[in-house]
Coordinates of N, CA and C in Angstrom, one line a residue:
M1305 N -83.5 207.0 251.7 CA -84.4 208.1 251.4 C -83.7 209.4 251.9
K1306 N -83.9 210.4 251.0 CA -83.3 211.7 251.3 C -84.4 212.8 251.1
N1307 N -84.3 213.9 251.9 CA -85.2 215.0 251.8 C -84.6 215.9 250.7
V1308 N -85.1 215.8 249.5 CA -84.6 216.7 248.4 C -85.4 217.9 248.2
G1309 N -86.5 218.1 249.0 CA -87.3 219.2 248.9 C -88.7 219.0 248.4
H1310 N -89.6 219.9 248.8 CA -91.0 219.7 248.3 C -91.3 220.1 246.9
D1311 N -90.3 220.7 246.2 CA -90.4 221.1 244.8 C -89.9 220.0 243.9
F1312 N -89.4 218.9 244.5 CA -88.9 217.8 243.7 C -90.0 217.0 243.0
K1313 N -89.8 216.8 241.7 CA -90.6 216.0 240.9 C -89.8 214.7 240.5
A1314 N -90.2 213.6 241.0 CA -89.4 212.4 240.7 C -89.5 211.9 239.3
P1315 N -88.4 211.6 238.7 CA -88.4 211.0 237.3 C -89.0 209.6 237.4
K1316 N -89.3 209.1 236.2 CA -89.8 207.7 236.1 C -88.8 206.8 236.8
Q1317 N -89.2 205.7 237.4 CA -88.4 204.8 238.1 C -87.3 204.2 237.2
T1318 N -87.6 204.1 235.9 CA -86.7 203.5 235.0 C -85.8 204.5 234.3
D1319 N -85.9 205.7 234.6 CA -85.1 206.8 233.9 C -83.8 207.0 234.7
F1320 N -82.8 206.1 234.5 CA -81.6 206.0 235.2 C -80.8 207.3 235.1
K1321 N -80.7 207.9 233.9 CA -80.0 209.1 233.7 C -80.5 210.2 234.5
Q1322 N -81.8 210.4 234.6 CA -82.4 211.5 235.4 C -82.1 211.2 236.9
W1323 N -82.2 210.0 237.3 CA -81.9 209.7 238.7 C -80.5 209.9 239.1
L1324 N -79.6 209.6 238.1 CA -78.2 209.9 238.3 C -78.0 211.4 238.4
K1325 N -78.7 212.2 237.6 CA -78.6 213.6 237.6 C -79.0 214.2 239.0
V1326 N -80.1 213.7 239.5 CA -80.6 214.1 240.8 C -79.6 213.7 241.9
E1327 N -79.0 212.6 241.8 CA -78.0 212.1 242.8 C -76.8 213.0 242.8
L1328 N -76.3 213.3 241.6 CA -75.1 214.2 241.4 C -75.4 215.6 242.0
L1329 N -76.6 216.2 241.7 CA -76.9 217.5 242.2 C -77.0 217.5 243.7
Y1330 N -77.7 216.5 244.2 CA -77.9 216.4 245.7 C -76.6 216.2 246.4
N1331 N -75.7 215.4 245.9 CA -74.4 215.1 246.5 C -73.5 216.3 246.4
S1332 N -73.9 217.3 245.5 CA -73.1 218.5 245.4 C -73.7 219.7 246.1
G1333 N -74.8 219.4 246.9 CA -75.4 220.4 247.7 C -76.6 221.1 247.2
F1334 N -77.1 220.6 246.0 CA -78.3 221.2 245.4 C -79.5 220.4 245.6
S1335 N -80.6 221.0 246.1 CA -81.8 220.3 246.4 C -82.9 221.1 245.7
Y1336 N -84.1 220.7 246.1 CA -85.3 221.3 245.5 C -86.2 222.0 246.6
H1337 N -85.5 222.6 247.5 CA -86.2 223.3 248.6 C -86.4 224.8 248.2
S1338 N -87.6 225.3 248.6 CA -87.8 226.7 248.3 C -88.8 227.2 249.4
C1339 N -89.1 228.5 249.3 CA -90.2 229.0 250.2 C -91.5 228.7 249.7
G1340 N -91.6 228.2 248.4 CA -92.9 227.9 247.8 C -93.3 229.0 246.9
C1341 N -92.6 230.1 246.8 CA -93.0 231.3 246.0 C -92.4 231.3 244.6
G1342 N -91.1 230.9 244.5 CA -90.5 230.9 243.2 C -89.8 229.7 242.8
G1343 N -90.0 228.6 243.5 CA -89.3 227.4 243.2 C -87.9 227.4 243.6
P1344 N -87.1 226.3 243.5 CA -85.8 226.3 243.9 C -84.7 226.9 243.0
G1345 N -85.2 227.5 241.9 CA -84.3 228.1 241.0 C -84.0 227.0 239.9
Y1346 N -83.1 227.5 238.9 CA -82.8 226.6 237.8 C -82.1 225.3 238.2
R1347 N -82.5 224.2 237.7 CA -81.8 223.0 237.8 C -81.6 222.4 236.4
P1348 N -80.5 221.8 236.0 CA -80.3 221.3 234.7 C -81.3 220.2 234.4
A1349 N -81.7 220.2 233.1 CA -82.7 219.3 232.6 C -82.1 218.0 232.2
K1350 N -80.8 218.0 231.8 CA -80.2 216.8 231.3 C -78.9 216.5 232.1
L1351 N -78.6 215.2 232.2 CA -77.4 214.7 232.9 C -76.2 215.4 232.3
S1352 N -76.1 215.6 231.0 CA -75.0 216.2 230.3 C -74.7 217.6 230.7
E1353 N -75.7 218.3 231.4 CA -75.6 219.7 231.8 C -75.1 219.8 233.2
V1354 N -75.1 218.8 234.0 CA -74.9 218.8 235.4 C -73.4 219.3 235.7
E1355 N -72.5 218.7 235.1 CA -71.1 219.1 235.4 C -70.8 220.6 235.2
E1356 N -71.2 221.1 234.1 CA -71.0 222.6 233.9 C -71.8 223.4 234.9
F1357 N -73.1 223.0 235.2 CA -73.9 223.7 236.2 C -73.2 223.8 237.5
I1358 N -72.7 222.6 238.0 CA -72.0 222.6 239.3 C -70.7 223.4 239.3
K1359 N -70.0 223.3 238.2 CA -68.7 224.1 238.1 C -69.0 225.6 238.1
K1360 N -70.0 226.1 237.4 CA -70.4 227.5 237.4 C -70.9 227.9 238.8
K1361 N -71.7 227.1 239.5 CA -72.2 227.5 240.8 C -71.0 227.6 241.8
I1362 N -70.1 226.7 241.7 CA -68.9 226.7 242.6 C -68.1 228.0 242.4
Q1363 N -67.8 228.3 241.1 CA -67.1 229.5 240.7 C -67.8 230.7 241.3
F1364 N -69.1 230.8 241.1 CA -69.9 231.9 241.6 C -69.8 232.0 243.1
L1365 N -69.9 230.9 243.8 CA -69.9 231.0 245.3 C -68.5 231.4 245.8
N1366 N -67.4 230.9 245.1 CA -66.1 231.3 245.4 C -65.8 232.8 245.2
L1367 N -66.4 233.3 244.1 CA -66.3 234.7 243.8 C -67.0 235.5 244.9
Q1368 N -68.1 235.1 245.3 CA -68.9 235.8 246.4 C -68.1 235.8 247.7
E1369 N -67.5 234.7 248.0 CA -66.7 234.6 249.3 C -65.5 235.5 249.2
S1370 N -64.8 235.6 248.0 CA -63.6 236.4 247.9 C -64.0 237.9 248.0
N1371 N -65.2 238.3 247.8 CA -65.6 239.7 247.9 C -65.9 240.1 249.3
Y1372 N -65.8 239.2 250.3 CA -66.1 239.6 251.7 C -64.8 239.8 252.4

């Protein structure tokens, strides 16, 4: 069991693609935590979108770090 955040909405138990998506996001550092006001931000709806989402977020974070 993992704490993925209070904004997490669990997929159906039999929806293996959605559970894999959640696992990939969580293992890459993305969860569903927020202050409760605006939600955790965008999360991909489909498993096929996860790789590109993670790649863009890593590029964005690396760009931010290089600006300091």
